[in-house]
Amino acid sequence: MTSAPPDQPQRLPWHIVDLFAGPGGLDLGAEVLGIPSIGIEWDDDAVATRLAAGLRTVHGDVRFFGPDHPDFKDCTVLAGGPPCQTFSIAGSGSGRKAFDLVTGFIHRMHAWYTREKAGMNGETWEDIQRELDKLEDERTGLVLQPLRWIFEAMLRPRHEENEPRPFDVIVLEQVPSVIEVWHEYEKVLKAVGYQTSAKVYHTEQYGVPQTRRRAVLVARHTEIPKDFLAATHHQYRKGVRAGEVVSGGREPWVSMAGALRDVYACVEEATPRTMPFCVVSNYGSGGDPKARGRRESDQPSATITGKWKRNRIVGLDARETEMERLSNEEAGVFQTFPYRYPWRGNDQAQQIGNAVPPWFGVHVLSAALDHGIPQDARGELLRWRSRAGEQGVPADTDTDTDTQA
């Protein structure tokens, strides 16, 4: 791991607990930054991938754990991407009802924390959890789990000077529609002493070869500047080609072809793809051929969803000759996973589509923790190999520990 320059200040001993950790995108970003992390994940397939990648993992349900669990008591950073509803949280109808329901629970949780801190009687977390358990869609309750962890950490008794403190930094991310939930989180987090920032970001503006929007909430005890998480690359504009991007102090966005060429330069065993090509997607088209999305290889990929295997790959000749569809390795590369990342288990396409792009994770964590990005971090990610099985690194075996805290 490349160390930070000697003129940089000494960093705090960050240690991340990643809730709903998935196959490991954020944890891989932490690894590139040299920050220890441990993820909680219940899905057997995602856990198999994480273990094959050598990532520290607790296999279980986030609801059965808390910050006092032995595996997490030394963690200073809370991160995670709780599952979102299948409908738009900001829309009308059922989406608006879900948002109103979540908002009510957020403020009830703040009231619970306030009473507990003051030693007063009233509604407890157990009372709230019983109501959440009765909800038709359990994901409504899961989006509240990070807030429970935050409040429980703040309520921990501190009998010794070296006892763990409340989380120093909080980093949460999800699809853009969850930004309204993050804004409600902001209200209660500010009320208990955190500085916050919640915004929707375009991942191609951080060197991810894909147009993907993510709602990110960061909270910490120190001030968050206005230029927090400043973009390093241009935003993609429909129809613009790689050679047409004007600099303006930022780098051009990364194209699919550019990302693959970087892989071929670093990974000898990578299988080169014939270029140029075009990705034709039915996503969001309703079956209408005229509405099919098209991205050529000198443009960023469209959002990699769990349905990316449906996309056709065609040549740019007049006949649009059919080419081999994307492999797991290539789809992972468009998410900025290393070509060698060991995808395991079933429904690997869904794992890839749901994951946090590791390189975006590098930028978010670096900004949130005021932690410099190592000079060769991108190259290190490209050249990455799993260390699973080495001394001190989890092996590719199941380590189920879903006991209650």
mmCIF file of C-alpha atoms in Angstrom:
data_model
loop_
_atom_site.group_PDB
_atom_site.id
_atom_site.type_symbol
_atom_site.label_atom_id
_atom_site.label_comp_id
_atom_site.label_asym_id
_atom_site.label_seq_id
_atom_site.Cartn_x
_atom_site.Cartn_y
_atom_site.Cartn_z
ATOM 1 C CA MET A 1 0.000 0.000 0.000
ATOM 2 C CA THR A 2 1.363 3.403 -0.943
ATOM 3 C CA SER A 3 1.686 5.547 2.163
ATOM 4 C CA ALA A 4 0.504 9.133 2.442
ATOM 5 C CA PRO A 5 3.108 11.871 1.760
ATOM 6 C CA PRO A 6 5.226 12.720 4.848
ATOM 7 C CA ASP A 7 3.906 16.293 4.985
ATOM 8 C CA GLN A 8 0.339 15.123 5.597
ATOM 9 C CA PRO A 9 -0.970 15.217 9.195
ATOM 10 C CA GLN A 10 -1.226 12.037 11.222
ATOM 11 C CA ARG A 11 -4.555 10.345 10.537
ATOM 12 C CA LEU A 12 -6.981 9.174 13.167
ATOM 13 C CA PRO A 13 -7.181 5.386 13.625
ATOM 14 C CA TRP A 14 -10.207 4.876 11.411
ATOM 15 C CA HIS A 15 -11.958 1.515 11.492
ATOM 16 C CA ILE A 16 -15.103 1.031 9.403
ATOM 17 C CA VAL A 17 -18.150 -1.131 10.037
ATOM 18 C CA ASP A 18 -20.073 -1.508 6.777
ATOM 19 C CA LEU A 19 -23.758 -2.390 7.213
ATOM 20 C CA PHE A 20 -25.461 -4.180 4.302
ATOM 21 C CA ALA A 21 -21.986 -4.632 2.870
ATOM 22 C CA GLY A 22 -22.887 -6.590 -0.276
ATOM 23 C CA PRO A 23 -20.036 -8.111 -2.291
ATOM 24 C CA GLY A 24 -17.555 -5.561 -1.011
ATOM 25 C CA GLY A 25 -17.391 -2.393 -3.110
ATOM 26 C CA LEU A 26 -17.001 0.046 -0.215
ATOM 27 C CA ASP A 27 -14.715 -2.309 1.709
ATOM 28 C CA LEU A 28 -12.466 -2.656 -1.333
ATOM 29 C CA GLY A 29 -12.302 1.144 -1.503
ATOM 30 C CA ALA A 30 -11.278 1.180 2.160
ATOM 31 C CA GLU A 31 -8.596 -1.415 1.442
ATOM 32 C CA VAL A 32 -7.118 0.809 -1.281
ATOM 33 C CA LEU A 33 -6.964 3.631 1.275
ATOM 34 C CA GLY A 34 -5.317 1.377 3.861
ATOM 35 C CA ILE A 35 -8.290 1.634 6.258
ATOM 36 C CA PRO A 36 -9.456 -1.527 8.072
ATOM 37 C CA SER A 37 -13.106 -2.444 7.607
ATOM 38 C CA ILE A 38 -15.524 -5.200 8.499
ATOM 39 C CA GLY A 39 -18.830 -5.791 6.732
ATOM 40 C CA ILE A 40 -22.134 -7.293 7.827
ATOM 41 C CA GLU A 41 -23.991 -9.139 5.072
ATOM 42 C CA TRP A 42 -26.820 -11.675 5.270
ATOM 43 C CA ASP A 43 -26.947 -12.851 1.627
ATOM 44 C CA ASP A 44 -25.108 -16.173 1.243
ATOM 45 C CA ASP A 45 -23.909 -15.417 -2.292
ATOM 46 C CA ALA A 46 -22.536 -11.966 -1.495
ATOM 47 C CA VAL A 47 -20.820 -13.420 1.568
ATOM 48 C CA ALA A 48 -19.186 -16.101 -0.602
ATOM 49 C CA THR A 49 -17.835 -13.369 -2.874
ATOM 50 C CA ARG A 50 -16.550 -11.318 0.053
ATOM 51 C CA LEU A 51 -14.764 -14.265 1.622
ATOM 52 C CA ALA A 52 -13.173 -15.224 -1.689
ATOM 53 C CA ALA A 53 -11.930 -11.622 -1.870
ATOM 54 C CA GLY A 54 -10.431 -11.837 1.621
ATOM 55 C CA LEU A 55 -12.719 -9.169 3.135
ATOM 56 C CA ARG A 56 -13.538 -9.322 6.849
ATOM 57 C CA THR A 57 -17.159 -10.372 7.060
ATOM 58 C CA VAL A 58 -19.807 -11.157 9.647
ATOM 59 C CA HIS A 59 -22.499 -13.308 8.048
ATOM 60 C CA GLY A 60 -25.786 -12.273 9.551
ATOM 61 C CA ASP A 61 -28.684 -9.819 9.816
ATOM 62 C CA VAL A 62 -27.836 -6.201 10.708
ATOM 63 C CA ARG A 63 -30.920 -6.102 12.955
ATOM 64 C CA PHE A 64 -29.376 -8.694 15.285
ATOM 65 C CA PHE A 65 -26.198 -6.688 15.895
ATOM 66 C CA GLY A 66 -25.214 -3.358 17.373
ATOM 67 C CA PRO A 67 -22.143 -1.207 18.056
ATOM 68 C CA ASP A 68 -21.393 -3.036 21.330
ATOM 69 C CA HIS A 69 -20.880 -6.385 19.589
ATOM 70 C CA PRO A 70 -17.242 -7.514 20.087
ATOM 71 C CA ASP A 71 -16.557 -7.439 16.338
ATOM 72 C CA PHE A 72 -17.578 -3.770 16.037
ATOM 73 C CA LYS A 73 -16.867 -2.098 19.389
ATOM 74 C CA ASP A 74 -13.642 -0.511 18.112
ATOM 75 C CA CYS A 75 -15.175 0.833 14.895
ATOM 76 C CA THR A 76 -15.107 4.619 14.553
ATOM 77 C CA VAL A 77 -16.850 4.934 11.163
ATOM 78 C CA LEU A 78 -20.356 3.691 10.336
ATOM 79 C CA ALA A 79 -21.017 3.064 6.647
ATOM 80 C CA GLY A 80 -23.689 1.290 4.671
ATOM 81 C CA GLY A 81 -26.297 1.193 1.942
ATOM 82 C CA PRO A 82 -29.559 -0.151 3.425
ATOM 83 C CA PRO A 83 -31.890 -1.796 0.873
ATOM 84 C CA CYS A 84 -34.305 0.630 -0.750
ATOM 85 C CA GLN A 85 -37.929 0.175 -1.650
ATOM 86 C CA THR A 86 -38.734 -1.036 -5.167
ATOM 87 C CA PHE A 87 -40.797 2.124 -5.717
ATOM 88 C CA SER A 88 -39.693 5.743 -5.742
ATOM 89 C CA ILE A 89 -39.543 7.080 -2.204
ATOM 90 C CA ALA A 90 -40.080 10.618 -3.515
ATOM 91 C CA GLY A 91 -43.009 9.924 -5.822
ATOM 92 C CA SER A 92 -46.721 9.879 -5.237
ATOM 93 C CA GLY A 93 -49.022 7.130 -4.009
ATOM 94 C CA SER A 94 -47.261 4.236 -2.297
ATOM 95 C CA GLY A 95 -43.877 5.952 -2.615
ATOM 96 C CA ARG A 96 -45.076 9.011 -0.726
ATOM 97 C CA LYS A 97 -46.739 6.847 1.926
ATOM 98 C CA ALA A 98 -43.461 4.963 2.451
ATOM 99 C CA PHE A 99 -41.557 8.216 2.831
ATOM 100 C CA ASP A 100 -44.086 9.585 5.336
ATOM 101 C CA LEU A 101 -43.892 6.325 7.291
ATOM 102 C CA VAL A 102 -40.080 6.407 7.371
ATOM 103 C CA THR A 103 -40.082 10.071 8.403
ATOM 104 C CA GLY A 104 -42.376 9.330 11.334
ATOM 105 C CA PHE A 105 -40.137 6.518 12.545
ATOM 106 C CA ILE A 106 -36.998 8.670 12.222
ATOM 107 C CA HIS A 107 -38.425 11.315 14.527
ATOM 108 C CA ARG A 108 -39.781 8.707 16.950
ATOM 109 C CA MET A 109 -36.283 7.260 17.120
ATOM 110 C CA HIS A 110 -34.864 10.704 17.880
ATOM 111 C CA ALA A 111 -37.418 11.083 20.695
ATOM 112 C CA TRP A 112 -36.466 7.611 22.011
ATOM 113 C CA TYR A 113 -32.776 8.588 22.051
ATOM 114 C CA THR A 114 -33.509 11.900 23.800
ATOM 115 C CA ARG A 115 -35.522 10.206 26.567
ATOM 116 C CA GLU A 116 -32.938 7.460 27.045
ATOM 117 C CA LYS A 117 -30.147 10.003 27.358
ATOM 118 C CA ALA A 118 -32.148 11.956 29.948
ATOM 119 C CA GLY A 119 -33.073 8.781 31.868
ATOM 120 C CA MET A 120 -36.774 9.281 31.250
ATOM 121 C CA ASN A 121 -39.434 6.649 30.649
ATOM 122 C CA GLY A 122 -41.319 6.347 27.388
ATOM 123 C CA GLU A 123 -41.321 4.485 24.116
ATOM 124 C CA THR A 124 -38.298 2.210 23.825
ATOM 125 C CA TRP A 125 -36.412 0.919 20.786
ATOM 126 C CA GLU A 126 -38.026 -2.478 21.417
ATOM 127 C CA ASP A 127 -41.461 -0.853 21.080
ATOM 128 C CA ILE A 128 -40.447 0.719 17.767
ATOM 129 C CA GLN A 129 -38.888 -2.521 16.489
ATOM 130 C CA ARG A 130 -42.080 -4.454 17.192
ATOM 131 C CA GLU A 131 -43.986 -2.058 14.944
ATOM 132 C CA LEU A 132 -41.318 -2.297 12.245
ATOM 133 C CA ASP A 133 -41.575 -6.084 12.329
ATOM 134 C CA LYS A 134 -45.245 -5.809 11.402
ATOM 135 C CA LEU A 135 -44.641 -3.753 8.244
ATOM 136 C CA GLU A 136 -45.561 -5.398 4.955
ATOM 137 C CA ASP A 137 -42.201 -4.441 3.394
ATOM 138 C CA GLU A 138 -39.345 -5.070 5.849
ATOM 139 C CA ARG A 139 -37.018 -2.868 3.800
ATOM 140 C CA THR A 140 -38.846 0.150 5.234
ATOM 141 C CA GLY A 141 -37.420 -0.843 8.604
ATOM 142 C CA LEU A 142 -33.972 -1.698 7.263
ATOM 143 C CA VAL A 143 -33.403 1.870 6.058
ATOM 144 C CA LEU A 144 -33.683 2.886 9.745
ATOM 145 C CA GLN A 145 -31.040 0.471 11.033
ATOM 146 C CA PRO A 146 -28.058 2.836 10.562
ATOM 147 C CA LEU A 147 -29.847 5.410 12.726
ATOM 148 C CA ARG A 148 -30.384 2.799 15.443
ATOM 149 C CA TRP A 149 -26.660 2.006 15.376
ATOM 150 C CA ILE A 150 -25.817 5.718 15.616
ATOM 151 C CA PHE A 151 -28.077 6.310 18.620
ATOM 152 C CA GLU A 152 -27.022 3.122 20.405
ATOM 153 C CA ALA A 153 -23.374 4.155 20.031
ATOM 154 C CA MET A 154 -24.195 7.556 21.519
ATOM 155 C CA LEU A 155 -25.981 5.941 24.465
ATOM 156 C CA ARG A 156 -23.074 3.686 25.431
ATOM 157 C CA PRO A 157 -21.827 4.346 28.970
ATOM 158 C CA ARG A 158 -18.269 5.691 29.118
ATOM 159 C CA HIS A 159 -16.660 4.443 32.302
ATOM 160 C CA GLU A 160 -13.093 4.503 31.006
ATOM 161 C CA GLU A 161 -11.159 7.089 29.022
ATOM 162 C CA ASN A 162 -10.310 4.624 26.269
ATOM 163 C CA GLU A 163 -13.843 3.296 25.840
ATOM 164 C CA PRO A 164 -15.168 3.624 22.253
ATOM 165 C CA ARG A 165 -16.874 6.920 21.448
ATOM 166 C CA PRO A 166 -19.934 7.552 19.296
ATOM 167 C CA PHE A 167 -19.124 7.097 15.631
ATOM 168 C CA ASP A 168 -16.807 9.868 14.458
ATOM 169 C CA VAL A 169 -17.989 9.657 10.858
ATOM 170 C CA ILE A 170 -21.097 8.276 9.124
ATOM 171 C CA VAL A 171 -21.220 7.475 5.403
ATOM 172 C CA LEU A 172 -24.485 6.213 3.860
ATOM 173 C CA GLU A 173 -25.341 5.784 0.171
ATOM 174 C CA GLN A 174 -28.258 4.598 -1.914
ATOM 175 C CA VAL A 175 -30.191 5.258 -5.113
ATOM 176 C CA PRO A 176 -31.079 8.925 -5.827
ATOM 177 C CA SER A 177 -34.693 8.593 -4.660
ATOM 178 C CA VAL A 178 -33.497 7.975 -1.091
ATOM 179 C CA ILE A 179 -32.098 11.528 -0.838
ATOM 180 C CA GLU A 180 -35.310 12.627 0.926
ATOM 181 C CA VAL A 181 -34.695 10.014 3.631
ATOM 182 C CA TRP A 182 -31.134 11.270 4.039
ATOM 183 C CA HIS A 183 -32.443 14.821 4.451
ATOM 184 C CA GLU A 184 -34.670 13.592 7.305
ATOM 185 C CA TYR A 185 -31.628 11.844 8.788
ATOM 186 C CA GLU A 186 -29.817 15.186 8.584
ATOM 187 C CA LYS A 187 -32.404 16.900 10.770
ATOM 188 C CA VAL A 188 -31.956 14.523 13.693
ATOM 189 C CA LEU A 189 -28.189 14.117 13.250
ATOM 190 C CA LYS A 190 -27.723 17.883 13.393
ATOM 191 C CA ALA A 191 -29.879 17.964 16.519
ATOM 192 C CA VAL A 192 -27.478 15.547 18.265
ATOM 193 C CA GLY A 193 -24.280 17.362 17.286
ATOM 194 C CA TYR A 194 -23.210 16.158 13.833
ATOM 195 C CA GLN A 195 -22.345 18.304 10.814
ATOM 196 C CA THR A 196 -23.957 16.815 7.696
ATOM 197 C CA SER A 197 -23.973 16.830 3.918
ATOM 198 C CA ALA A 198 -26.457 14.956 1.721
ATOM 199 C CA LYS A 199 -26.333 15.167 -2.051
ATOM 200 C CA VAL A 200 -26.818 13.152 -5.237
ATOM 201 C CA TYR A 201 -23.540 12.530 -7.100
ATOM 202 C CA HIS A 202 -22.755 11.377 -10.644
ATOM 203 C CA THR A 203 -20.156 8.606 -10.433
ATOM 204 C CA GLU A 204 -18.611 9.337 -13.850
ATOM 205 C CA GLN A 205 -17.445 12.628 -12.311
ATOM 206 C CA TYR A 206 -15.110 10.554 -10.116
ATOM 207 C CA GLY A 207 -13.515 8.386 -12.776
ATOM 208 C CA VAL A 208 -16.103 5.579 -12.844
ATOM 209 C CA PRO A 209 -16.677 4.503 -16.501
ATOM 210 C CA GLN A 210 -20.433 4.486 -15.953
ATOM 211 C CA THR A 211 -23.220 7.040 -15.561
ATOM 212 C CA ARG A 212 -24.631 6.116 -12.174
ATOM 213 C CA ARG A 213 -26.233 8.470 -9.652
ATOM 214 C CA ARG A 214 -25.951 7.852 -5.913
ATOM 215 C CA ALA A 215 -27.449 9.670 -2.923
ATOM 216 C CA VAL A 216 -24.703 10.069 -0.323
ATOM 217 C CA LEU A 217 -25.059 11.224 3.287
ATOM 218 C CA VAL A 218 -21.946 12.103 5.268
ATOM 219 C CA ALA A 219 -22.038 13.158 8.910
ATOM 220 C CA ARG A 220 -19.140 13.953 11.228
ATOM 221 C CA HIS A 221 -18.303 16.135 14.207
ATOM 222 C CA THR A 222 -16.065 18.501 12.237
ATOM 223 C CA GLU A 223 -17.111 21.056 9.634
ATOM 224 C CA ILE A 224 -17.906 19.827 6.131
ATOM 225 C CA PRO A 225 -16.739 22.371 3.519
ATOM 226 C CA LYS A 226 -18.902 23.508 0.611
ATOM 227 C CA ASP A 227 -16.539 21.895 -1.913
ATOM 228 C CA PHE A 228 -16.765 18.544 -0.130
ATOM 229 C CA LEU A 229 -16.296 15.653 -2.570
ATOM 230 C CA ALA A 230 -15.411 17.965 -5.449
ATOM 231 C CA ALA A 231 -15.686 16.313 -8.872
ATOM 232 C CA THR A 232 -12.459 15.250 -10.579
ATOM 233 C CA HIS A 233 -13.966 14.477 -14.003
ATOM 234 C CA HIS A 234 -16.543 16.019 -16.326
ATOM 235 C CA GLN A 235 -20.177 14.973 -16.210
ATOM 236 C CA TYR A 236 -21.261 12.944 -19.239
ATOM 237 C CA ARG A 237 -23.559 14.641 -21.709
ATOM 238 C CA LYS A 238 -25.697 12.545 -24.036
ATOM 239 C CA GLY A 239 -24.089 11.916 -27.391
ATOM 240 C CA VAL A 240 -20.707 13.425 -26.506
ATOM 241 C CA ARG A 241 -17.638 11.410 -27.535
ATOM 242 C CA ALA A 242 -14.446 10.946 -25.547
ATOM 243 C CA GLY A 243 -12.417 13.262 -27.807
ATOM 244 C CA GLU A 244 -14.980 16.058 -27.549
ATOM 245 C CA VAL A 245 -14.688 16.708 -23.803
ATOM 246 C CA VAL A 246 -13.259 20.142 -22.980
ATOM 247 C CA SER A 247 -10.822 20.093 -20.064
ATOM 248 C CA GLY A 248 -11.799 23.117 -17.933
ATOM 249 C CA GLY A 249 -9.662 21.956 -15.014
ATOM 250 C CA ARG A 250 -11.234 18.488 -14.824
ATOM 251 C CA GLU A 251 -10.343 15.249 -16.534
ATOM 252 C CA PRO A 252 -12.593 13.854 -19.288
ATOM 253 C CA TRP A 253 -14.955 11.137 -18.116
ATOM 254 C CA VAL A 254 -13.682 7.571 -18.573
ATOM 255 C CA SER A 255 -15.116 5.559 -21.457
ATOM 256 C CA MET A 256 -15.803 1.822 -21.511
ATOM 257 C CA ALA A 257 -12.986 1.369 -24.034
ATOM 258 C CA GLY A 258 -10.610 3.389 -21.865
ATOM 259 C CA ALA A 259 -11.439 1.326 -18.783
ATOM 260 C CA LEU A 260 -10.895 -1.934 -20.661
ATOM 261 C CA ARG A 261 -7.609 -0.730 -22.148
ATOM 262 C CA ASP A 262 -6.357 0.076 -18.638
ATOM 263 C CA VAL A 263 -7.203 -3.490 -17.611
ATOM 264 C CA TYR A 264 -5.436 -5.014 -20.614
ATOM 265 C CA ALA A 265 -2.303 -3.022 -19.736
ATOM 266 C CA CYS A 266 -2.243 -4.360 -16.160
ATOM 267 C CA VAL A 267 -3.780 -7.852 -16.251
ATOM 268 C CA GLU A 268 -2.050 -10.340 -18.533
ATOM 269 C CA GLU A 269 -4.783 -12.967 -18.296
ATOM 270 C CA ALA A 270 -7.570 -10.535 -19.304
ATOM 271 C CA THR A 271 -9.323 -11.479 -22.544
ATOM 272 C CA PRO A 272 -9.330 -8.444 -24.877
ATOM 273 C CA ARG A 273 -12.644 -7.435 -26.433
ATOM 274 C CA THR A 274 -12.904 -6.425 -30.071
ATOM 275 C CA MET A 275 -13.471 -2.676 -30.327
ATOM 276 C CA PRO A 276 -15.254 -0.494 -31.153
ATOM 277 C CA PHE A 277 -18.643 -1.767 -29.994
ATOM 278 C CA CYS A 278 -22.068 -0.579 -28.919
ATOM 279 C CA VAL A 279 -24.085 -1.671 -25.874
ATOM 280 C CA VAL A 280 -27.811 -1.861 -26.639
ATOM 281 C CA SER A 281 -30.078 -1.925 -23.593
ATOM 282 C CA ASN A 282 -33.786 -2.674 -23.196
ATOM 283 C CA TYR A 283 -33.766 -1.240 -19.664
ATOM 284 C CA GLY A 284 -36.589 1.260 -19.276
ATOM 285 C CA SER A 285 -37.660 0.898 -22.918
ATOM 286 C CA GLY A 286 -40.922 -0.974 -22.290
ATOM 287 C CA GLY A 287 -39.986 -3.203 -25.205
ATOM 288 C CA ASP A 288 -40.042 -0.294 -27.682
ATOM 289 C CA PRO A 289 -37.031 -0.698 -30.027
ATOM 290 C CA LYS A 290 -36.911 3.070 -30.581
ATOM 291 C CA ALA A 291 -36.474 3.636 -26.836
ATOM 292 C CA ARG A 292 -33.544 1.288 -26.411
ATOM 293 C CA GLY A 293 -30.530 2.864 -24.810
ATOM 294 C CA ARG A 294 -27.310 2.841 -26.816
ATOM 295 C CA ARG A 295 -23.803 3.576 -25.603
ATOM 296 C CA GLU A 296 -20.771 3.214 -27.822
ATOM 297 C CA SER A 297 -17.429 2.066 -26.462
ATOM 298 C CA ASP A 298 -15.934 5.586 -26.484
ATOM 299 C CA GLN A 299 -18.656 6.651 -24.023
ATOM 300 C CA PRO A 300 -19.251 5.658 -20.386
ATOM 301 C CA SER A 301 -21.471 2.665 -19.727
ATOM 302 C CA ALA A 302 -25.080 3.257 -18.792
ATOM 303 C CA THR A 303 -25.947 2.311 -15.210
ATOM 304 C CA ILE A 304 -25.001 -1.293 -14.486
ATOM 305 C CA THR A 305 -28.175 -2.726 -12.954
ATOM 306 C CA GLY A 306 -28.852 -6.309 -11.940
ATOM 307 C CA LYS A 307 -30.288 -6.853 -15.440
ATOM 308 C CA TRP A 308 -27.113 -5.962 -17.360
ATOM 309 C CA LYS A 309 -26.841 -9.472 -18.860
ATOM 310 C CA ARG A 310 -29.833 -8.641 -21.058
ATOM 311 C CA ASN A 311 -27.815 -5.987 -22.889
ATOM 312 C CA ARG A 312 -26.730 -6.807 -26.430
ATOM 313 C CA ILE A 313 -23.251 -5.977 -27.690
ATOM 314 C CA VAL A 314 -23.004 -5.158 -31.396
ATOM 315 C CA GLY A 315 -20.322 -3.965 -33.760
ATOM 316 C CA LEU A 316 -20.435 -0.517 -35.353
ATOM 317 C CA ASP A 317 -20.666 -1.920 -38.856
ATOM 318 C CA ALA A 318 -23.777 -1.430 -40.974
ATOM 319 C CA ARG A 319 -25.181 -4.838 -39.993
ATOM 320 C CA GLU A 320 -24.494 -4.316 -36.285
ATOM 321 C CA THR A 321 -22.881 -7.723 -36.053
ATOM 322 C CA GLU A 322 -23.707 -9.467 -32.777
ATOM 323 C CA MET A 323 -20.739 -9.769 -30.382
ATOM 324 C CA GLU A 324 -20.286 -11.663 -27.138
ATOM 325 C CA ARG A 325 -22.265 -10.138 -24.311
ATOM 326 C CA LEU A 326 -20.545 -8.630 -21.312
ATOM 327 C CA SER A 327 -18.786 -11.045 -18.982
ATOM 328 C CA ASN A 328 -18.890 -10.712 -15.198
ATOM 329 C CA GLU A 329 -15.332 -9.425 -15.357
ATOM 330 C CA GLU A 330 -16.228 -6.668 -17.843
ATOM 331 C CA ALA A 331 -19.379 -5.571 -16.027
ATOM 332 C CA GLY A 332 -17.344 -5.509 -12.823
ATOM 333 C CA VAL A 333 -14.720 -3.325 -14.529
ATOM 334 C CA PHE A 334 -17.441 -0.815 -15.496
ATOM 335 C CA GLN A 335 -18.256 -0.758 -11.767
ATOM 336 C CA THR A 336 -14.459 -0.274 -11.128
ATOM 337 C CA PHE A 337 -14.018 -3.701 -9.542
ATOM 338 C CA PRO A 338 -10.710 -5.360 -10.420
ATOM 339 C CA TYR A 339 -10.879 -7.709 -13.411
ATOM 340 C CA ARG A 340 -9.751 -10.534 -11.103
ATOM 341 C CA TYR A 341 -12.484 -9.945 -8.507
ATOM 342 C CA PRO A 342 -13.738 -13.417 -7.436
ATOM 343 C CA TRP A 343 -17.496 -13.326 -7.990
ATOM 344 C CA ARG A 344 -19.098 -16.321 -6.256
ATOM 345 C CA GLY A 345 -22.505 -17.867 -5.593
ATOM 346 C CA ASN A 346 -25.726 -17.397 -7.530
ATOM 347 C CA ASP A 347 -27.081 -14.325 -9.306
ATOM 348 C CA GLN A 348 -23.673 -12.751 -9.699
ATOM 349 C CA ALA A 349 -25.160 -10.223 -12.143
ATOM 350 C CA GLN A 350 -27.351 -8.856 -9.344
ATOM 351 C CA GLN A 351 -24.360 -8.675 -6.984
ATOM 352 C CA ILE A 352 -22.429 -6.655 -9.542
ATOM 353 C CA GLY A 353 -25.363 -4.368 -10.307
ATOM 354 C CA ASN A 354 -26.149 -3.664 -6.635
ATOM 355 C CA ALA A 355 -22.571 -2.988 -5.532
ATOM 356 C CA VAL A 356 -20.958 0.317 -4.628
ATOM 357 C CA PRO A 357 -18.351 1.153 -7.308
ATOM 358 C CA PRO A 358 -15.077 0.749 -5.356
ATOM 359 C CA TRP A 359 -13.407 3.766 -6.982
ATOM 360 C CA PHE A 360 -16.384 5.964 -6.045
ATOM 361 C CA GLY A 361 -16.060 4.488 -2.542
ATOM 362 C CA VAL A 362 -12.413 5.598 -2.498
ATOM 363 C CA HIS A 363 -13.448 9.183 -3.259
ATOM 364 C CA VAL A 364 -16.333 9.256 -0.765
ATOM 365 C CA LEU A 365 -14.320 7.764 2.104
ATOM 366 C CA SER A 366 -11.301 9.933 1.310
ATOM 367 C CA ALA A 367 -13.419 13.099 1.479
ATOM 368 C CA ALA A 368 -15.427 12.024 4.533
ATOM 369 C CA LEU A 369 -12.313 11.080 6.525
ATOM 370 C CA ASP A 370 -9.994 13.821 5.197
ATOM 371 C CA HIS A 371 -7.756 10.972 4.108
ATOM 372 C CA GLY A 372 -5.465 11.452 1.121
ATOM 373 C CA ILE A 373 -5.800 9.087 -1.841
ATOM 374 C CA PRO A 374 -2.489 7.233 -2.372
ATOM 375 C CA GLN A 375 -0.716 8.249 -5.560
ATOM 376 C CA ASP A 376 -0.972 4.852 -7.276
ATOM 377 C CA ALA A 377 -4.368 3.901 -5.835
ATOM 378 C CA ARG A 378 -6.034 3.426 -9.223
ATOM 379 C CA GLY A 379 -3.200 1.232 -10.444
ATOM 380 C CA GLU A 380 -3.331 -0.770 -7.250
ATOM 381 C CA LEU A 381 -7.041 -1.383 -7.781
ATOM 382 C CA LEU A 382 -6.408 -2.505 -11.367
ATOM 383 C CA ARG A 383 -3.631 -4.904 -10.296
ATOM 384 C CA TRP A 384 -5.518 -6.195 -7.230
ATOM 385 C CA ARG A 385 -5.416 -9.874 -6.323
ATOM 386 C CA SER A 386 -7.301 -11.582 -3.499
ATOM 387 C CA ARG A 387 -5.211 -12.402 -0.438
ATOM 388 C CA ALA A 388 -7.819 -14.817 0.963
ATOM 389 C CA GLY A 389 -6.156 -17.604 2.877
ATOM 390 C CA GLU A 390 -3.013 -15.637 3.746
ATOM 391 C CA GLN A 391 -2.105 -15.243 7.392
ATOM 392 C CA GLY A 392 -4.553 -12.842 9.033
ATOM 393 C CA VAL A 393 -6.802 -12.712 5.956
ATOM 394 C CA PRO A 394 -10.190 -14.499 5.897
ATOM 395 C CA ALA A 395 -10.150 -17.696 3.851
ATOM 396 C CA ASP A 396 -12.777 -18.697 1.317
ATOM 397 C CA THR A 397 -14.928 -20.449 3.925
ATOM 398 C CA ASP A 398 -18.268 -19.734 5.545
ATOM 399 C CA THR A 399 -17.979 -17.928 8.893
ATOM 400 C CA ASP A 400 -21.607 -17.582 9.923
ATOM 401 C CA THR A 401 -21.914 -15.624 13.171
ATOM 402 C CA ASP A 402 -25.478 -14.350 13.082
ATOM 403 C CA THR A 403 -25.998 -14.377 16.828
ATOM 404 C CA GLN A 404 -27.829 -11.586 18.539
ATOM 405 C CA ALA A 405 -25.841 -8.810 20.141
#
